[in-house]
Structure formats: structure tokens, C-alpha cells
XYZ file of C-alpha atoms in Angstrom:
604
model
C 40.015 16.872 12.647
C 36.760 15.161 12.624
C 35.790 12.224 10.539
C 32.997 14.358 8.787
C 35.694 17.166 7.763
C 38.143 14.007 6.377
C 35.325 12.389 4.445
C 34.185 15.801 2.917
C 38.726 16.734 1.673
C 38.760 12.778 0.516
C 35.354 13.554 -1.859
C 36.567 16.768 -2.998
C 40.028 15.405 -3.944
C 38.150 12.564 -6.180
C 36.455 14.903 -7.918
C 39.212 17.825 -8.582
C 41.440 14.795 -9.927
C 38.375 13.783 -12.030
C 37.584 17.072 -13.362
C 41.900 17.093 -14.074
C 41.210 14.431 -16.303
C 38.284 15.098 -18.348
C 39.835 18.800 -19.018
C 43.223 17.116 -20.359
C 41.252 14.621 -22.620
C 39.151 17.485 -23.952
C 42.130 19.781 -24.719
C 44.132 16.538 -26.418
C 41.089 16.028 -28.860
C 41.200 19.704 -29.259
C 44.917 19.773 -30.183
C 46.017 22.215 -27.131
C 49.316 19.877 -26.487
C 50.780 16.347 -27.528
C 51.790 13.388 -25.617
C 55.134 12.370 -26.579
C 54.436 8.470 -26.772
C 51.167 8.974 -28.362
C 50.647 8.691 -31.782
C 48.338 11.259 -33.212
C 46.664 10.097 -36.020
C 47.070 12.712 -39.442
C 44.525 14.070 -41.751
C 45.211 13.165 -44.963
C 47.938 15.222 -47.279
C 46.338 15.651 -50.614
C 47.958 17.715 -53.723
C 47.200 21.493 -54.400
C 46.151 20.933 -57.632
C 47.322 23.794 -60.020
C 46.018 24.230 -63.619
C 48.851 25.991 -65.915
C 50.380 24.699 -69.242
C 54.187 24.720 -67.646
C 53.248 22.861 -64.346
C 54.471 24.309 -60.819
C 55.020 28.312 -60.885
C 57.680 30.320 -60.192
C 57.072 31.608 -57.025
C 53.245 29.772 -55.928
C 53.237 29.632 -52.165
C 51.083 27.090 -51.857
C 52.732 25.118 -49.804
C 52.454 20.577 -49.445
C 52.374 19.342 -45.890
C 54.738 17.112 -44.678
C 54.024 14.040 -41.911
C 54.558 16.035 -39.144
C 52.140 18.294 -40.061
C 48.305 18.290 -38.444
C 46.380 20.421 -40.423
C 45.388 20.461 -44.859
C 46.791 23.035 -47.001
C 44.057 25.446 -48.407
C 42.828 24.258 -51.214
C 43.141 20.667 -50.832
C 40.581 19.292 -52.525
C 40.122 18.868 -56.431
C 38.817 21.793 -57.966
C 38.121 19.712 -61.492
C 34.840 18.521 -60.973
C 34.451 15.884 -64.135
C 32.247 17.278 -67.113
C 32.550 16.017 -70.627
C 33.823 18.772 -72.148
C 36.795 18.883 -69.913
C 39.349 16.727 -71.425
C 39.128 18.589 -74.824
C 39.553 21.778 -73.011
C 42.640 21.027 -71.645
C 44.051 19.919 -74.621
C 42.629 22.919 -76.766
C 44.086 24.705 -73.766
C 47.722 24.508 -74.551
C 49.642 25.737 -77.242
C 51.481 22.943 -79.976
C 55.454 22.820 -79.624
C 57.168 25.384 -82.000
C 60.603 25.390 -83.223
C 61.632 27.327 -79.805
C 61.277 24.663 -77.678
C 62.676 20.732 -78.308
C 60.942 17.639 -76.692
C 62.195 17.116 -72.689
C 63.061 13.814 -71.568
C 64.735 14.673 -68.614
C 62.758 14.602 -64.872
C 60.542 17.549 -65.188
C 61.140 20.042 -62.157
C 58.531 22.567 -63.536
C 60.657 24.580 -65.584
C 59.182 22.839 -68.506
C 56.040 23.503 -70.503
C 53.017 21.154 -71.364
C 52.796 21.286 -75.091
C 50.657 19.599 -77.943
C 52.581 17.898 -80.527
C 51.725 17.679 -84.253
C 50.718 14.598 -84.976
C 46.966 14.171 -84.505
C 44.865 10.900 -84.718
C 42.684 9.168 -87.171
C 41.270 7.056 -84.517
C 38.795 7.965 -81.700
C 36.084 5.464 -81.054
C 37.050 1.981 -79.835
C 40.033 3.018 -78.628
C 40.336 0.420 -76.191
C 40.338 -3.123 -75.667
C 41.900 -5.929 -73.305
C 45.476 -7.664 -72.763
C 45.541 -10.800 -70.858
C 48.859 -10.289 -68.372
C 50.153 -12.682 -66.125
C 50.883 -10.655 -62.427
C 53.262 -12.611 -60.256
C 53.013 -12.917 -56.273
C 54.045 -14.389 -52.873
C 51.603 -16.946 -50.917
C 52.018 -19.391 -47.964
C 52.488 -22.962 -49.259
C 49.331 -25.080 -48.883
C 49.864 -26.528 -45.371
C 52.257 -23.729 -44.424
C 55.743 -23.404 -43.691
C 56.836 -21.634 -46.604
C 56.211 -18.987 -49.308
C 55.804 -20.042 -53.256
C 55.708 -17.829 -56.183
C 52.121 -18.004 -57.588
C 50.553 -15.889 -60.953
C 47.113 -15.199 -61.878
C 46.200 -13.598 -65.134
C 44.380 -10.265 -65.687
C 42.585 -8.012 -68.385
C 44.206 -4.850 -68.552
C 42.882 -2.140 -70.790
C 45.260 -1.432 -73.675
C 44.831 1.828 -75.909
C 45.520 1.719 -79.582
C 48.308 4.949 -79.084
C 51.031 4.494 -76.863
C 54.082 5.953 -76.667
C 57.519 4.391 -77.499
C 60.651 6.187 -76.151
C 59.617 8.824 -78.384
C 57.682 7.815 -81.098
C 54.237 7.599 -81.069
C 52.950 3.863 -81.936
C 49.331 3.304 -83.689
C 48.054 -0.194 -83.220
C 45.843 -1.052 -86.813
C 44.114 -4.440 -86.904
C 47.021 -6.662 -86.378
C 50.480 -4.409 -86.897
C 51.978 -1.301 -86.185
C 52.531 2.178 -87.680
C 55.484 4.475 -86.023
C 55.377 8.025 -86.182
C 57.562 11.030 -84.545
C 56.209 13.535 -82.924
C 54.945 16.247 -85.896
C 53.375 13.039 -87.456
C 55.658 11.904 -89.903
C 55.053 7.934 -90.111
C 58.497 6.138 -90.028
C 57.476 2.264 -89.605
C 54.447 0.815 -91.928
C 53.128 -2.397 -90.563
C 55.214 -3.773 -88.041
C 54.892 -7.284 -86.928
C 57.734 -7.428 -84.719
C 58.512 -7.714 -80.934
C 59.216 -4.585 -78.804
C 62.755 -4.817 -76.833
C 61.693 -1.803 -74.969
C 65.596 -1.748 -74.899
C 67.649 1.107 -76.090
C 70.591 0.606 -78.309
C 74.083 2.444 -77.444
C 72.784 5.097 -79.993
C 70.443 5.923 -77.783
C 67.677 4.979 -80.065
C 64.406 2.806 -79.482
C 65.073 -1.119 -80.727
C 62.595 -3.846 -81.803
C 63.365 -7.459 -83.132
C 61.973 -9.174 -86.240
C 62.852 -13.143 -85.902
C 66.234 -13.134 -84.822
C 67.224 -9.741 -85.921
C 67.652 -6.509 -83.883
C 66.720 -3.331 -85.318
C 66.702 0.370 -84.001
C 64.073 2.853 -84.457
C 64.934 6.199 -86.866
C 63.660 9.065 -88.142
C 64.806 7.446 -91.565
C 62.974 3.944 -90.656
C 64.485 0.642 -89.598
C 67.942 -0.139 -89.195
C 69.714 -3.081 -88.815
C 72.047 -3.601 -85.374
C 73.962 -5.996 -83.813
C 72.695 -7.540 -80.477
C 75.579 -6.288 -78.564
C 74.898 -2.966 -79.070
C 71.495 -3.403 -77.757
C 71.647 -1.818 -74.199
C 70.403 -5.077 -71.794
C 67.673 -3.918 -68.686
C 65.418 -6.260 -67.526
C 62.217 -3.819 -67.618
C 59.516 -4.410 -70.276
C 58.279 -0.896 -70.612
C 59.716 2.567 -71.716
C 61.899 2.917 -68.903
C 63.411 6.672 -69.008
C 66.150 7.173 -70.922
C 68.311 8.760 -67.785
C 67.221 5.541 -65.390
C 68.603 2.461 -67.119
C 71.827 1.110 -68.329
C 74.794 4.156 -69.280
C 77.288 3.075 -71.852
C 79.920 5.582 -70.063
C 81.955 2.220 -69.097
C 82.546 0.516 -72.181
C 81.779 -2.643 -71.138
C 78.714 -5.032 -72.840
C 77.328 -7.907 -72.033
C 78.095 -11.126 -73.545
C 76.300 -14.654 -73.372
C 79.300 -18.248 -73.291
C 77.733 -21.598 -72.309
C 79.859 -22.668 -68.994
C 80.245 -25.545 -67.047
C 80.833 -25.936 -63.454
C 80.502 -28.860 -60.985
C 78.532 -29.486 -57.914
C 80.108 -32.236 -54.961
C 77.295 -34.847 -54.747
C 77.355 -36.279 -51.027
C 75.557 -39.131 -50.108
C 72.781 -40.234 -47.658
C 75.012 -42.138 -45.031
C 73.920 -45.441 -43.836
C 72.668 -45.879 -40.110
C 75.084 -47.312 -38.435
C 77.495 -44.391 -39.352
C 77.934 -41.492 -38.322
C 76.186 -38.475 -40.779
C 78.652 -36.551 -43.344
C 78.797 -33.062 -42.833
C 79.426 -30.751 -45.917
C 82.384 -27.833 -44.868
C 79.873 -25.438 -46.154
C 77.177 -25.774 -44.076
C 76.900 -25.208 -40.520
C 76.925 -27.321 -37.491
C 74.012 -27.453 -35.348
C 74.573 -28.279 -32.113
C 74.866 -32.261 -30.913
C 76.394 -32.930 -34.699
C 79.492 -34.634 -34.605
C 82.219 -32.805 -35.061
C 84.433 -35.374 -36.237
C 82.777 -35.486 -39.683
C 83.901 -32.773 -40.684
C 87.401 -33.203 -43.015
C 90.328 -32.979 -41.555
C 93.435 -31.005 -42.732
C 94.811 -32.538 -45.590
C 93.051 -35.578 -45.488
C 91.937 -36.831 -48.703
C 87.880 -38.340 -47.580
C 86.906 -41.880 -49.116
C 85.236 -41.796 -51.907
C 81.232 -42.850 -51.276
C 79.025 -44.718 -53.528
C 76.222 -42.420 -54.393
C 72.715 -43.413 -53.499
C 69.390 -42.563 -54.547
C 69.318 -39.210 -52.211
C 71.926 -37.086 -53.253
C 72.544 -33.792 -52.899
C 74.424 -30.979 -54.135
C 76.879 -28.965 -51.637
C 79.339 -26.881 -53.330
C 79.651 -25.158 -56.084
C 82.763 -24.999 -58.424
C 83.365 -22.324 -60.773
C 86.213 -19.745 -61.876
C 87.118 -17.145 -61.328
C 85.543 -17.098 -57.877
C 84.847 -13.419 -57.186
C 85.381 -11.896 -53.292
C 82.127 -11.043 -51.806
C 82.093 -7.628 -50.072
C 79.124 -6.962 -47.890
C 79.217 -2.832 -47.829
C 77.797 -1.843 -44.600
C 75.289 -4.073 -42.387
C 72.003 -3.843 -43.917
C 70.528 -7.163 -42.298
C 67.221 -7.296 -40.654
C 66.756 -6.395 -37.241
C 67.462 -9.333 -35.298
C 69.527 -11.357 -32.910
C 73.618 -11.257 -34.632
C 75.065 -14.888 -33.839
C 77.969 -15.406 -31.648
C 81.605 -15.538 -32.739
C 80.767 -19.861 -32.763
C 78.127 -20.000 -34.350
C 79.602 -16.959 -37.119
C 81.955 -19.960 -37.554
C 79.676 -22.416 -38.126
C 77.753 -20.832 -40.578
C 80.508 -19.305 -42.484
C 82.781 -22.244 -43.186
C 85.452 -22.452 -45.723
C 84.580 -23.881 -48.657
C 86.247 -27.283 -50.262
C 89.716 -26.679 -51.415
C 90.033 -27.664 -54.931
C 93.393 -26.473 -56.366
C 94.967 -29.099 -58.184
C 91.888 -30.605 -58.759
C 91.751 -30.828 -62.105
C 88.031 -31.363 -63.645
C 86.974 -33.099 -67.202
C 86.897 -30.301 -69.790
C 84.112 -33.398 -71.995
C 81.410 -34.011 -69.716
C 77.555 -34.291 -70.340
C 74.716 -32.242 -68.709
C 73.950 -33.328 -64.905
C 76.375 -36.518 -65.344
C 78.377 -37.479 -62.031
C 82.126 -37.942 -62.654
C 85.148 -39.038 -60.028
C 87.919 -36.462 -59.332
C 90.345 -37.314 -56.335
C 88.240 -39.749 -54.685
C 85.038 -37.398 -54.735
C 82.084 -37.741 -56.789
C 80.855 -34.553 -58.804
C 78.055 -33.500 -60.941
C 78.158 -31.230 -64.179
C 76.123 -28.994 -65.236
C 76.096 -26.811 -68.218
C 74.458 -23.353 -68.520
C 74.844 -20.086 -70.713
C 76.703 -17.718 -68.580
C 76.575 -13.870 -69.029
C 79.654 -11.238 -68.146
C 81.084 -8.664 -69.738
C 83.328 -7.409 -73.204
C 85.132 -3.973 -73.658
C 84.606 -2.186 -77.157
C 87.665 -4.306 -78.526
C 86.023 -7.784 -77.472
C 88.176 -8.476 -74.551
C 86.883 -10.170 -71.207
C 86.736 -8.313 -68.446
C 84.035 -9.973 -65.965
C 83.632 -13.290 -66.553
C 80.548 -15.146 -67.896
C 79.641 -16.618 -64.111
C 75.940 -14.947 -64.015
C 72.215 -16.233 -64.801
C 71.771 -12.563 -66.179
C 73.575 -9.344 -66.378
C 71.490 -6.172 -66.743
C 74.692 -3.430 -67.371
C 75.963 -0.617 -65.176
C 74.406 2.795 -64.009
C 76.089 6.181 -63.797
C 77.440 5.379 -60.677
C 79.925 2.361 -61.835
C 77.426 -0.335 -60.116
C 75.535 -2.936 -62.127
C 72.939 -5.726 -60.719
C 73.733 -9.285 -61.619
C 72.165 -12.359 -60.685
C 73.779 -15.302 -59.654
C 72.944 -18.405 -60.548
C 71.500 -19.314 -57.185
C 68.864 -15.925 -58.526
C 70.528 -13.908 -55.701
C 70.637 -10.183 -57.057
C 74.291 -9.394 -56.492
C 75.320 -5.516 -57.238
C 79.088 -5.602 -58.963
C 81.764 -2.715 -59.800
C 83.012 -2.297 -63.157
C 86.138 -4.885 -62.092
C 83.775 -7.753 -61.221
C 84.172 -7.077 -57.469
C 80.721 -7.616 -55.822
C 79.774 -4.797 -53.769
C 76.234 -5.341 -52.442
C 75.726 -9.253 -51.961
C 73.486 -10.001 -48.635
C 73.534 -14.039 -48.901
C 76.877 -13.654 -48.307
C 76.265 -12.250 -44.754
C 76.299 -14.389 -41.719
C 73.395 -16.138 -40.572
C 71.532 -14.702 -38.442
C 68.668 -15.575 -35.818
C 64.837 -14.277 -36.410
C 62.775 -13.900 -33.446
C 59.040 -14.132 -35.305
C 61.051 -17.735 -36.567
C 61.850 -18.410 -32.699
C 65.244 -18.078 -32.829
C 65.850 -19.976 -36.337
C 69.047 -19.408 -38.135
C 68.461 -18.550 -41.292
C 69.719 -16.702 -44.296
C 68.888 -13.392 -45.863
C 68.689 -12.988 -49.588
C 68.108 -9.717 -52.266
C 65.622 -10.863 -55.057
C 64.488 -9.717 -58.090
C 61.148 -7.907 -58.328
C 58.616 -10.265 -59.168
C 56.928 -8.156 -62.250
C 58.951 -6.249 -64.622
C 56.364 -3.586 -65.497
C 56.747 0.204 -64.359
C 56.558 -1.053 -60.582
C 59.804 -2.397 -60.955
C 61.475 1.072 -62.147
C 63.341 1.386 -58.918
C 64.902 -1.876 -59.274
C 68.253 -2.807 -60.414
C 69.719 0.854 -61.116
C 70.484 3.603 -58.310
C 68.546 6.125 -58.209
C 69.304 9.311 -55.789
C 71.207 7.163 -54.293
C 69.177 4.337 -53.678
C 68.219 1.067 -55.361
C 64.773 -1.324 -54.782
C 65.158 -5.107 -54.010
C 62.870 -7.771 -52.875
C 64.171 -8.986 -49.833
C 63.597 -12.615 -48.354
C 64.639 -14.896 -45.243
C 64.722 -18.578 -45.819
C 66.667 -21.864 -44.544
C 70.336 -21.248 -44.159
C 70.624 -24.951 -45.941
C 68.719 -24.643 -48.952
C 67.665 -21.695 -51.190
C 64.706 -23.362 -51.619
C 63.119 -22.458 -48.882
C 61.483 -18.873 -48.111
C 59.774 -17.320 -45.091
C 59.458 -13.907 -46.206
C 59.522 -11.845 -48.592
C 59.118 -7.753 -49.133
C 60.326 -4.589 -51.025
C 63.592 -2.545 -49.268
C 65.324 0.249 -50.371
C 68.695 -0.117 -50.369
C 72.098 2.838 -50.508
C 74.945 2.229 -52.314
C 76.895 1.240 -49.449
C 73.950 -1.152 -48.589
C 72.436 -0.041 -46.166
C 69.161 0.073 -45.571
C 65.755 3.162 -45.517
C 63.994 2.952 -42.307
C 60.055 2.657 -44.052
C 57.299 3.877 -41.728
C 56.195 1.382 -39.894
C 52.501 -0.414 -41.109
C 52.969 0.852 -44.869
C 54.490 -1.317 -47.641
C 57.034 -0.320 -50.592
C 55.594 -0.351 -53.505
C 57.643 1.388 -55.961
C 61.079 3.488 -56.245
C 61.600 6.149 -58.332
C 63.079 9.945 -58.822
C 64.281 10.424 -55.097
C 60.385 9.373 -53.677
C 59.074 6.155 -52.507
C 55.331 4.903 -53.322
C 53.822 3.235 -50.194
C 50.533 1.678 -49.680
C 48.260 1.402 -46.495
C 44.675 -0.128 -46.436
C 44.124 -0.101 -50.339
C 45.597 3.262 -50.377
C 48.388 4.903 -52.519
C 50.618 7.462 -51.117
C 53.833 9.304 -52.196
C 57.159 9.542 -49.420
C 59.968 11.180 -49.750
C 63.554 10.201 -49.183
C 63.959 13.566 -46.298
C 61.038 11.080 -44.601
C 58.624 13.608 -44.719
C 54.953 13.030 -47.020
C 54.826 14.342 -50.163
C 51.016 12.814 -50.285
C 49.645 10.737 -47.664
C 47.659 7.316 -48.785
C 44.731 8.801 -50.742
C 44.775 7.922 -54.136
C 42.861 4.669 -55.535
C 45.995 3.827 -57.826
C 49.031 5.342 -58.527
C 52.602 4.426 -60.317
C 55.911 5.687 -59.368
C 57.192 8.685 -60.725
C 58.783 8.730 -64.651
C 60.604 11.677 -65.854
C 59.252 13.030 -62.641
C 55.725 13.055 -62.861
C 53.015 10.594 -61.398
C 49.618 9.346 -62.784
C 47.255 9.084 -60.167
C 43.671 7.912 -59.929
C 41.154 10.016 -57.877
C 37.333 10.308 -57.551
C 37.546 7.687 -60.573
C 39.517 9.707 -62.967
C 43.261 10.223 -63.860
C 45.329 12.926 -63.277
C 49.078 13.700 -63.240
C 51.423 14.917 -60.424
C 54.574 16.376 -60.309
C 57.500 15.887 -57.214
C 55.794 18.698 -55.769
C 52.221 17.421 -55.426
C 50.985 20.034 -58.003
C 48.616 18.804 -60.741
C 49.969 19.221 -64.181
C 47.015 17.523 -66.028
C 44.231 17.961 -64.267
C 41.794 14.314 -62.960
C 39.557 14.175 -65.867
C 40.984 11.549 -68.023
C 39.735 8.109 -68.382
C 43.348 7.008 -69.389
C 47.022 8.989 -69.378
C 49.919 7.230 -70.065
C 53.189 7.456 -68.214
C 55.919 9.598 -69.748
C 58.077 8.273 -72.308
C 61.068 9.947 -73.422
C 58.925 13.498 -72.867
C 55.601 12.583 -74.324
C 52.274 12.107 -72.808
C 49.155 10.594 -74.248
C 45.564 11.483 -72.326
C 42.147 9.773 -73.391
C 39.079 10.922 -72.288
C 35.503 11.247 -73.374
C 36.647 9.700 -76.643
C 39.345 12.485 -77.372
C 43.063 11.606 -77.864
C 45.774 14.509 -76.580
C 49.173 13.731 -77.705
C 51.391 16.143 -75.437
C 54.634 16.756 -74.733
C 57.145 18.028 -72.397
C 58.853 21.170 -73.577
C 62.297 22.857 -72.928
C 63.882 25.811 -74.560
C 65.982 24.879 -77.653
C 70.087 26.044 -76.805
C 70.884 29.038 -78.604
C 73.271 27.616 -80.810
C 71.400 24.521 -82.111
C 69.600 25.375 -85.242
C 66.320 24.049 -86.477
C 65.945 21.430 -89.083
């Protein structure tokens, strides 16, 4: 074959393979076939927004995309362009409750209807005005190295109606007027505090001084504190997601003392102590460690002292559940060992029952320090003990027989109704963090920083599931934090797999809120989309319905993605206890959710 025929096969091949690849790139863009390892990116997921007066229909097949989907539903986009005479025409729109129907406070699955209630305000203009708040977050310690809690205060519009687990609350001047639904007023000129608790009657509670009260359709009346159901939330939490009162068992407040070793800074010229309950790092001498039955010297405390083990009965067994730690490097079996050593043996130590706050006192030959706190456990209904007062805070059980405590190192430990911990990740091995080049440290469940409506996941289970703040620090100190984010967590604790690249914001009703790029989006626990990131803000779901923000207004979603209010409103308020307030175009709607009344109940 001549060199002429070679050159002209060797050109043609170039090109063919050339012309290969600009074909495949054009039918890729066009969406003929995927690539397995390459990510397409999605179009956005946006509601189907549906106007009716009972939410989702009966048989719409409109249909949400999920994740995995590539192409928008018809009808995507808002059909509610904003005029001023839209918010009053939704309201006008729907009929006002009868005696039929009874007020919903269950999660709406769109067998309910969207009802006006009878009370009706006296109030229109001026409707708003500003709260200063203090918001809580994480930042890197100046210099680096660690994270510190920091706060900055914000104004934050507050409307002059809101809604109180059912009662609808009028602010005037400087107190508060109550009224139910049909506009009866119940409460004249409260001064009070709101509990935003619920008291084992089920029934709304405030406090005046020292003084409990609950909230009644006959006015105030007078309860004791331990019947005041304990959460940690400071908003109208639904009634189904907080503490259940199916157990028996209330919480209780006893001041406690328990006792810290104090260990001291070791001169130079001998070798360091090493506290049993810490871990060995390599090249430390073993031989500090106590021996077997050997009773140590006693040491005279210095200036640098530090506390090493805590003292404090009963001593409750930590269980784990299943593995739920981040991914990472496990330690060996040695350094397990290390990390995980037995703490001091003190039976038949017997401590001073007088002592004084932080005061060091001897007890066979070791030096101790006291300190005094108010512990929290739990009473039955007969005012027996049956957890201990050991805890910073208890926050009482959920349906499923688990209730968050936190320790008094703040770990957030989950407990059965026996005291047993069930969920407790600090007691989990070390482990080793690559992005911390290989740095033992230990892993910790927190409590959300804010205890507004983002932290509704938190602390109860919810489908199954619970929200934490997780956080990595120093294996030595608790002091010391690396990182910090939101996880959701089983019952068994383990953990969700997130998407990668979005954060947790929120927990609630079976659906995760994440955020991407200033974006809010809704995820559900099957890991499919129920709305990709689009909104500008947006809350978890309550009672199962979502106020969102888009194009600048409000709106309100239900588990579906279907609009059940319409975006229009310059304010809605979340649902509490099955009413809904809007505010728009200076025009209050005081709504409800609606259910069929049972056949046998009567009306009153």
C-alpha cells in the first residue's frame, strides 16, 4: 500500500472519530441517553398549585416530580399573579365552619376543608410591627481551631393576631385578649408569659409570676406545674408532635450533688499522671496508669487542676443502638481500649453528704470537688421515682416510649421509659477524621441551637425519625468543637443518607427541608423531591402544611406540593392546633381546618 493511500485512511479515521464525538455530545445535551457517572443537572420541581377550599382533590392527576425526574409537570408555574383584590377573594371565597364540621388539628392529608371561622377583627391597619430576637449560630474561633456559639439580634415582623393552640390571641397596646374560634373572648388583658406548653388536659398554659394557669373556654384556671407537659420549643408546637402523657411519668426538678476527681499538674521531674478515663496516646507512659488495687498517693493540688471523672448515682448503662458515626476511619481493637477505659472504681467510697459548692474535699487519699446542681428525672402519678434526677433537662416521652434528655455534659441522650439510654453517641468509641488528619476525636448529639419552629423535628420522633445537631470535637475535653451540622436520626440510631451539597434545615411530618445556594426545598423520607430548592423561605411542615415564600408573597403547601392558599399574602401564619391566620393588603382571614363532626357527638 502506498504512503499516499496510508496518509489519506489515517485522515479519514481522525475525522470519523471526530465527527463520533461531536454527534454524542449533541445527543447528551439533547437528552437521547445518560452517562452513568455523570451527573445531569435537574430543572427545578415546583408545586402544581391548585385553588379549592378542601386542598388536594380526590382523584387530580396532576402529578409532582420526583429527583429522578428530567422534565416540569404541566402547569408548574404560579397561576396567582398578585393583585390587590386577591387576598379578600380568597377569604370571601370559602364558606365559615358550621356545626357539621369541628376544627382539625391533626396533619391535614386533604381530606379536610379550608374554612372561615367566626370571629372577625376589629383591627386592620397597623397590623404590624417589630420583635427584636436573638438567632443563635456556629463560627470559627478568631484565630481558628475551633467553633464557638455566637448570636446576633434581628427585627422580625410580629402581627397583632396570632394563633395560640387554638385560640385566637389579639395583642392591644400592652396586654392580651383570648378568644375561641366563633369569637367569644375568654382572657381580658393578659400580662402574663406564654409557656407555649400544654398541660396533661390537653389545654394551652400561660404563667402569671410564679403561677401556672391553663387556657379554657370558661377563662383561666389555676394548675400545678407538674401537670404542665415540659418541651423545649417556644412556639405552638402541634398538639400530636410533642410530649404524650400515655406513660405516666412527669418530670420533676431535686438539687443533686456529685463530685469530680481533681488531678494535679505533675512536677517535671516526674513522670505525667494519667486519668483511667482518658486515653493513651502513644509514647505516654504506661506505668501511670493505677494499678489493680493499689490505693494512688494522695497529691497536693496546684493551681492547674482539672476535673476527670464524674461521680454520680445511679449510673445508667449506655446503649449505642446501631452505628450511626460519621464516615470515617474505626480505631483498632488498641486504641478502642485506650479510648474506652474503665472508669475509677469508687464502691466503698463513701462521699460527704455536707459539702459546699465547687469545694475540694479528701476521700481515700484522693482529692475531689463538689458541685451542686438542680437535677431533673422523672415521678409516676403517685409521686414515686422512677428515673432519677441525673439530667440538665428532661423534655418527656413521645408515643413511641423514647424521651430526649440532656446530660449534664449538654449531650442530648434519648432514654426509655426505665431510664435505660438508648441513643447516646458520646458514648461511642473514638474515632479518627480524615479532613482532621487522622485526629481522634469524639462525636457528640446537640441540641438545636434555636427553639423556634426550625427546631420542630428535634427531640420527638417523628415517622420514625428524630433531628439532632451533630458535632466532632477533642476526645479530652467537651470544650472543644470542630464541627457542627443537622442529622436525622432512626430510632435505632442510625443515620439518613442527605444528598450530598444540601444542608438540613428542618424535620417534620415524614419530609425533610434542605437548603442549597439561598434556596429552600422540600425532600422526602422515600429520597425522592417533593420540591426542589426554589422557594425564597420556607418552614417545615405543621399539621402538614408548609408556608412558603415565592415571587415575594406567601403561600401554603400541602405534603403533596399542591397549594392550599394560594401566594398572595403578605403574612400567613403556621398552623396551630387547626387554625390559620393570612394578612394581606390590610385584610385579616382567620381560617380553619375542617373535618366532619362523628355522628354521635352532638353540638353544643
Amino acid at each position: 500500500m502506498s504512503k499516499t493511500v496510508k496518509d489519506l485512511i489515517i485522515r479519514l479515521t481522525a475525522i470519523l472519530l471526530f465527527a463520533a464525538v461531536i454527534g454524542a455530545t449533541v445527543l447528551y445535551q439533547a437528552g437521547v441517553y445518560d452517562i452513568s457517572f455523570i451527573e445531569r443537572k435537574q430543572k427545578p420541581v415546583r408545586p402544581v398549585p391548585v385553588h379549592t377550599t378542601g386542598g388536594g382533590t380526590e382523584g387530580d392527576d396532576t402529578t409532582v416530580t420526583s429527583a429522578d425526574e428530567t422534565t416540569e409537570p404541566a402547569g408548574t408555574e404560579p397561576d396567582y399573579p398578585y393583585s390587590d383584590e386577591e387576598p379578600a377573594r380568597f377569604i370571601s371565597s370559602l364558606g365559615e365552619i358550621g356545626d357539621d364540621y369541628v376544627i382539625f388539628d391533626g396533619r391535614y392529608d386533604g381530606a379536610q376543608k379550608l374554612f372561615r371561622v367566626g370571629f372577625s377583627s376589629t383591627q386592620n391597619k397597623d397590623s404590624v410591627s417589630t420583635q427584636t430576637v436573638t438567632r443563635y449560630f456556629t463560627r470559627m474561633k478568631d484565630g481558628g481551631g475551633s467553633l464557638v456559639i455566637d448570636s446576633v439580634e434581628e427585627e422580625v415582623p410580629v402581627f397583632i393576631y396570632r394563633p395560640y393552640f387554638g385560640y385566637i390571641v389579639e395583642e392591644v397596646g400592652d396586654y392580651f385578649d383570648f378568644f375561641t374560634p366563633s369569637g367569644k373572648k375568654v382572657v381580658t388583658k393578659f400580662t402574663g408569659t406564654f409557656t407555649y406548653q400544654l398541660s396533661v388536659n390537653g389545654n394551652p398554659t400561660v404563667q402569671i409570676g410564679k403561677k401556672y394557669y391553663e387556657i379554657t373556654n370558661g377563662g383561666l384556671e389555676g394548675i400545678d406545674s407538674s401537670l404542665v407537659l415540659s418541651t423545649p420549643f417556644d412556639f405552638t408546637f402541634p398538639t400530636y408532635g410533642g410530649p404524650t402523657d400515655l406513660y405516666g411519668l412527669y418530670p420533676f426538678s431535686e438539687v443533686v450533688t456529685y463530685f469530680t476527681e481533681v488531678t494535679t499538674k505533675a512536677k517535671e521531674t516526674k513522670p505525667p499522671v494519667t486519668d483511667p478515663d482518658e486515653s493513651t496516646e502513644e509514647g505516654d507512659d504506661p506505668s501511670s496508669t493505677e494499678p489493680d488495687g493499689t490505693e494512688p498517693e494522695a497529691t497536693e493540688p496546684s493551681a492547674e487542676t482539672t476535673e476527670v471523672i464524674t461521680v454520680a448515682e445511679p449510673v445508667l448503662e449506655a446503649e449505642g443502638g446501631e452505628d450511626s458515626s460519621v464516615e470515617s476511619e474505626e480505631l483498632t481493637e488498641e486504641d478502642e481500649d485506650e479510648t474506652t477505659a474503665d472508669p475509677l472504681d469508687t464502691s466503698g467510697y463513701v462521699f460527704p453528704t455536707k459539702v459546699k459548692d465547687w469545694q475540694t474535699y479528701e476521700v481515700n487519699g484522693r482529692i475531689f470537688r463538689a458541685h451542686i446542681y438542680t437535677g431533673q428525672g422523672y415521678k409516676d402519678a403517685e409521686g414515686n421515682v422512677v428515673i432519677e434526677p441525673i439530667y440538665k433537662q428532661v423534655y418527656g416521652f413521645g408515643e413511641n416510649g423514647l424521651g430526649a434528655v440532656l446530660t449534664l455534659e449538654d449531650e442530648l441522650v434519648f432514654i426509655d421509659t426505665t431510664g435505660k439510654e438508648v441513643i447516646n453517641m458520646y458514648a461511642k468509641p473514638a474515632v479518627k477524621v480524615p479532613e482532621m488528619l487522622q485526629i481522634k476525636v469524639r462525636q457528640h448529639y446537640l441540641p438545636p441551637l434555636n427553639l423556634d419552629v426550625s427546631a420542630l423535628g428535634s427531640y420527638y420522633f417523628d415517622h420514625g425519625y428524630t433531628m439532632v445537631r451533630y458535632a466532632y470535637g477533642s476526645y479530652k475535653t467537651n470544650d472543644i468543637i470542630y464541627g457542627t451540622e443537622n442529622r436525622l436520626v432512626s430510632e435505632k440510631g442510625k443515620e439518613f443518607d442527605i444528598p450530598s451539597g444540601y444542608t438540613l434545615e428542618s424535620y417534620s411530618d415524614g419530609i425533610m427541608l434542605l437548603s442549597k445556594d439561598g434556596k429552600y426545598g422540600y425532600y422526602r423520607l422515600s429520597e425522592s423531591w417533593l420540591t426542589s430548592p426554589v422557594y425564597e423561605e420556607a418552614p417545615p411542615f405543621v399539621q402538614g402544611l408548609a408556608v412558603v415564600k415565592a415571587e415575594g408573597h406567601y403561600g401554603m403547601i400541602d405534603t403533596d406540593g399542591h397549594y392550599v392558599i394560594p401566594p398572595v399574602y403578605e403574612h400567613i401564619s403556621d398552623a396551630s392546633s387547626g387554625l390559620i391566620f393570612v394578612y394581606g393588603n390590610e385584610t385579616w382571614g382567620f381560617l380553619c381546618l375542617g373535618t366532619e363532626r362523628p355522628s354521635e357527638e352532638t353540638t353544643n
